[in-house]
Coordinates of C-alpha atoms in Angstrom, one line a residue:
X11 CA -4.2 -28.4 -22.6
X12 CA -1.0 -28.1 -20.5
X13 CA -1.4 -28.8 -16.7
X14 CA -0.8 -25.1 -15.8
X15 CA -3.6 -23.9 -18.2
X16 CA -6.0 -26.6 -16.8
X17 CA -5.2 -25.4 -13.3
X18 CA -5.8 -21.8 -14.3
X19 CA -9.2 -22.7 -15.8
X20 CA -10.1 -24.6 -12.7
X21 CA -9.1 -21.7 -10.4
X22 CA -11.1 -19.2 -12.5
X23 CA -14.2 -21.4 -12.7
X24 CA -14.2 -22.0 -8.9
X25 CA -14.4 -18.3 -8.0
X26 CA -17.3 -15.9 -8.5
X27 CA -16.6 -12.3 -9.2
X28 CA -17.7 -11.3 -5.7
X29 CA -15.1 -13.5 -4.0
X30 CA -12.2 -12.9 -6.4
X31 CA -8.8 -13.4 -4.8
X32 CA -6.9 -12.1 -7.8
X33 CA -5.2 -13.2 -11.0
X34 CA -3.4 -16.5 -11.3
X35 CA -0.5 -17.3 -13.7
X36 CA 2.6 -15.3 -14.7
X37 CA 1.4 -14.3 -18.1
X38 CA -1.9 -13.3 -16.8
X39 CA -0.3 -11.2 -14.0
X40 CA 1.9 -9.4 -16.5
X41 CA -1.1 -8.7 -18.8
X42 CA -3.2 -7.3 -15.9
X43 CA -1.3 -4.0 -15.8
X44 CA 0.7 -4.7 -12.6
X45 CA 3.2 -2.3 -11.0
X46 CA 6.6 -2.4 -12.6
X47 CA 8.2 -3.9 -9.5
X48 CA 5.6 -6.7 -9.5
X49 CA 6.4 -7.3 -13.2
X50 CA 10.2 -7.4 -12.6
X51 CA 9.7 -10.0 -9.7
X52 CA 7.4 -12.1 -11.9
X53 CA 9.9 -12.0 -14.7
X54 CA 12.8 -12.9 -12.3
X55 CA 10.7 -15.8 -10.9
X56 CA 10.1 -17.0 -14.5
X57 CA 13.9 -16.8 -15.2
X58 CA 14.7 -19.1 -12.3
X59 CA 11.8 -21.4 -13.0
X60 CA 13.0 -24.9 -14.1
X61 CA 11.4 -26.6 -17.1
X62 CA 9.7 -29.1 -14.8
X63 CA 8.4 -28.2 -11.4
X64 CA 8.8 -25.0 -9.3
X65 CA 11.9 -23.0 -8.4
X66 CA 13.0 -23.3 -4.8
X67 CA 14.2 -20.9 -2.2
X68 CA 17.8 -21.9 -3.0
X69 CA 17.3 -20.5 -6.6
X70 CA 16.4 -17.0 -5.4
X71 CA 19.5 -14.8 -5.4
X72 CA 19.0 -11.4 -3.7
X73 CA 22.0 -10.0 -5.5
X74 CA 20.1 -10.4 -8.8
X75 CA 17.1 -8.3 -7.6
X76 CA 18.5 -5.6 -5.3
X77 CA 16.0 -3.0 -6.6
X78 CA 13.1 -5.1 -5.3
X79 CA 14.3 -6.1 -1.9
X80 CA 12.8 -3.1 -0.1
X81 CA 9.3 -4.3 -1.0
X82 CA 9.8 -8.1 -0.7
X83 CA 8.7 -10.7 1.9
X84 CA 8.8 -14.4 2.3
X85 CA 6.5 -16.8 4.1
X86 CA 7.3 -20.3 5.2
X87 CA 4.5 -22.7 4.5
X88 CA 3.6 -25.3 7.2
X89 CA 1.0 -27.9 6.3
X90 CA 0.9 -30.0 9.5
X91 CA -1.1 -30.1 11.7
X92 CA -2.9 -27.4 9.6
X93 CA -2.0 -24.9 6.9
X94 CA -0.1 -22.0 8.5
X95 CA 2.2 -19.2 7.2
X96 CA 5.2 -17.8 9.1
X97 CA 7.1 -14.7 8.0
X98 CA 10.7 -15.7 7.1
X99 CA 11.6 -12.3 5.7
X100 CA 9.9 -8.9 5.9
X101 CA 11.3 -5.9 4.1
X102 CA 11.9 -2.4 5.6
X103 CA 8.9 -1.0 3.7
X104 CA 6.6 -3.8 4.8
X105 CA 7.9 -3.4 8.4
X106 CA 7.1 0.3 8.3
X107 CA 3.6 -0.3 7.1
X108 CA 2.8 -3.1 9.5
X109 CA 4.4 -1.2 12.5
X110 CA 7.0 -3.8 13.5
X111 CA 9.2 -6.6 12.2
X112 CA 7.1 -9.7 11.8
X113 CA 9.9 -12.0 11.0
X114 CA 9.3 -15.5 12.6
X115 CA 5.6 -14.6 13.5
X116 CA 2.7 -16.6 12.2
X117 CA 0.2 -14.6 10.2
X118 CA -2.8 -16.3 11.9
X119 CA -1.4 -15.2 15.3
X120 CA -1.4 -11.6 14.1
X121 CA -4.7 -11.4 12.2
X122 CA -8.0 -12.3 13.8
X123 CA -10.1 -14.8 11.7
X124 CA -7.2 -15.0 9.2
X125 CA -8.8 -18.1 7.6
X126 CA -11.7 -15.9 6.4
X127 CA -9.6 -13.3 4.6
X128 CA -9.0 -12.9 0.9
X129 CA -5.3 -13.1 1.7
X130 CA -5.6 -16.5 3.3
X131 CA -7.7 -17.8 0.4
X132 CA -5.1 -16.5 -2.1
X133 CA -2.2 -18.0 -0.1
X134 CA -4.0 -21.4 0.2
X135 CA -4.6 -21.5 -3.5
X136 CA -1.0 -20.6 -4.3
X137 CA 0.1 -23.6 -2.1
X138 CA -2.6 -26.0 -3.5
X139 CA -2.1 -25.1 -7.2
X140 CA 1.5 -24.0 -7.3
X141 CA 0.6 -20.9 -9.3
X142 CA 1.5 -17.3 -8.7
X143 CA -1.2 -14.9 -7.6
X144 CA -1.6 -11.1 -8.0
X145 CA -4.2 -8.8 -6.7
X146 CA -4.7 -5.0 -6.3
X147 CA -7.4 -3.9 -4.0
X148 CA -8.4 -2.8 -0.6
X149 CA -6.2 -4.2 2.2
X150 CA -7.8 -6.9 4.3
X151 CA -5.1 -7.1 7.0
X152 CA -5.0 -4.9 10.1
X153 CA -2.6 -2.0 10.8
X154 CA -2.7 -0.6 7.3
X155 CA -5.7 1.8 7.4
X156 CA -3.6 4.6 6.0
X157 CA -3.6 2.8 2.6
X158 CA -6.4 2.8 0.1
X159 CA -5.0 0.0 -2.0
X160 CA -2.4 -2.7 -1.8
X161 CA -0.9 -4.5 -4.8
X162 CA 0.8 -7.7 -4.1
X163 CA 2.2 -10.8 -5.9
X164 CA 2.7 -14.2 -4.3
X165 CA 5.1 -16.6 -6.1
X166 CA 5.4 -20.3 -5.1
X167 CA 8.7 -21.9 -4.2
X168 CA 9.3 -25.6 -3.6
X169 CA 12.4 -27.3 -2.2
X170 CA 11.4 -30.5 -3.9
X171 CA 10.1 -28.7 -7.0
X172 CA 6.5 -29.9 -6.3
X173 CA 5.2 -29.1 -2.8
X174 CA 5.1 -25.3 -2.1
X175 CA 7.0 -24.6 1.1
X176 CA 7.9 -20.9 0.7
X177 CA 6.0 -18.0 -0.8
X178 CA 8.0 -15.2 -2.2
X179 CA 6.0 -12.0 -2.2
X180 CA 6.2 -8.3 -3.0
X181 CA 3.8 -5.5 -1.9
X182 CA 3.2 -2.0 -3.2
X183 CA 1.1 0.2 -1.0
X184 CA -1.0 3.2 -2.3
X185 CA -2.0 5.9 0.2
X186 CA -5.4 7.4 0.3
X187 CA -4.1 10.5 -1.4
X188 CA -3.0 8.4 -4.4
X189 CA 0.7 8.4 -3.7
X190 CA 2.8 5.2 -3.6
X191 CA 4.7 4.1 -0.5

């Protein structure tokens, strides 16, 4: 069994249904019925993915995906002295939803008990396993009570092709009235 498939099996077996943090793996995300913008970003990530290892930030060309930029975000991953995530880039739509531009802010400084959230567990697993993650469900971050659901994808990037140091993300927000933001 290829390493990525073994990792997927390990991730699935380690989570119970009650604590699901989403779907792992690009094919699995595409098969899950994701939003078209999520699917386009996953396919773009696959197109820049080298045969061995992970793509890096240097491989992401915004000119190739202009139609996705208004929903995208990036997190820098810091592992020392502990795992932390800092916003490198926050799109206009994400800024509108969150209430202000969070660029250069640490997520754990903005969210109380961040280490207990579904989002933190998903981010940590993306870093640890080097696998993409997708989830649609109730938001677990503050300042977005107006929204019933959030759909997001997290794609690992690694400068050295191995150690995840940036997470490329995209979010789609669904209002309580069912409309998409």
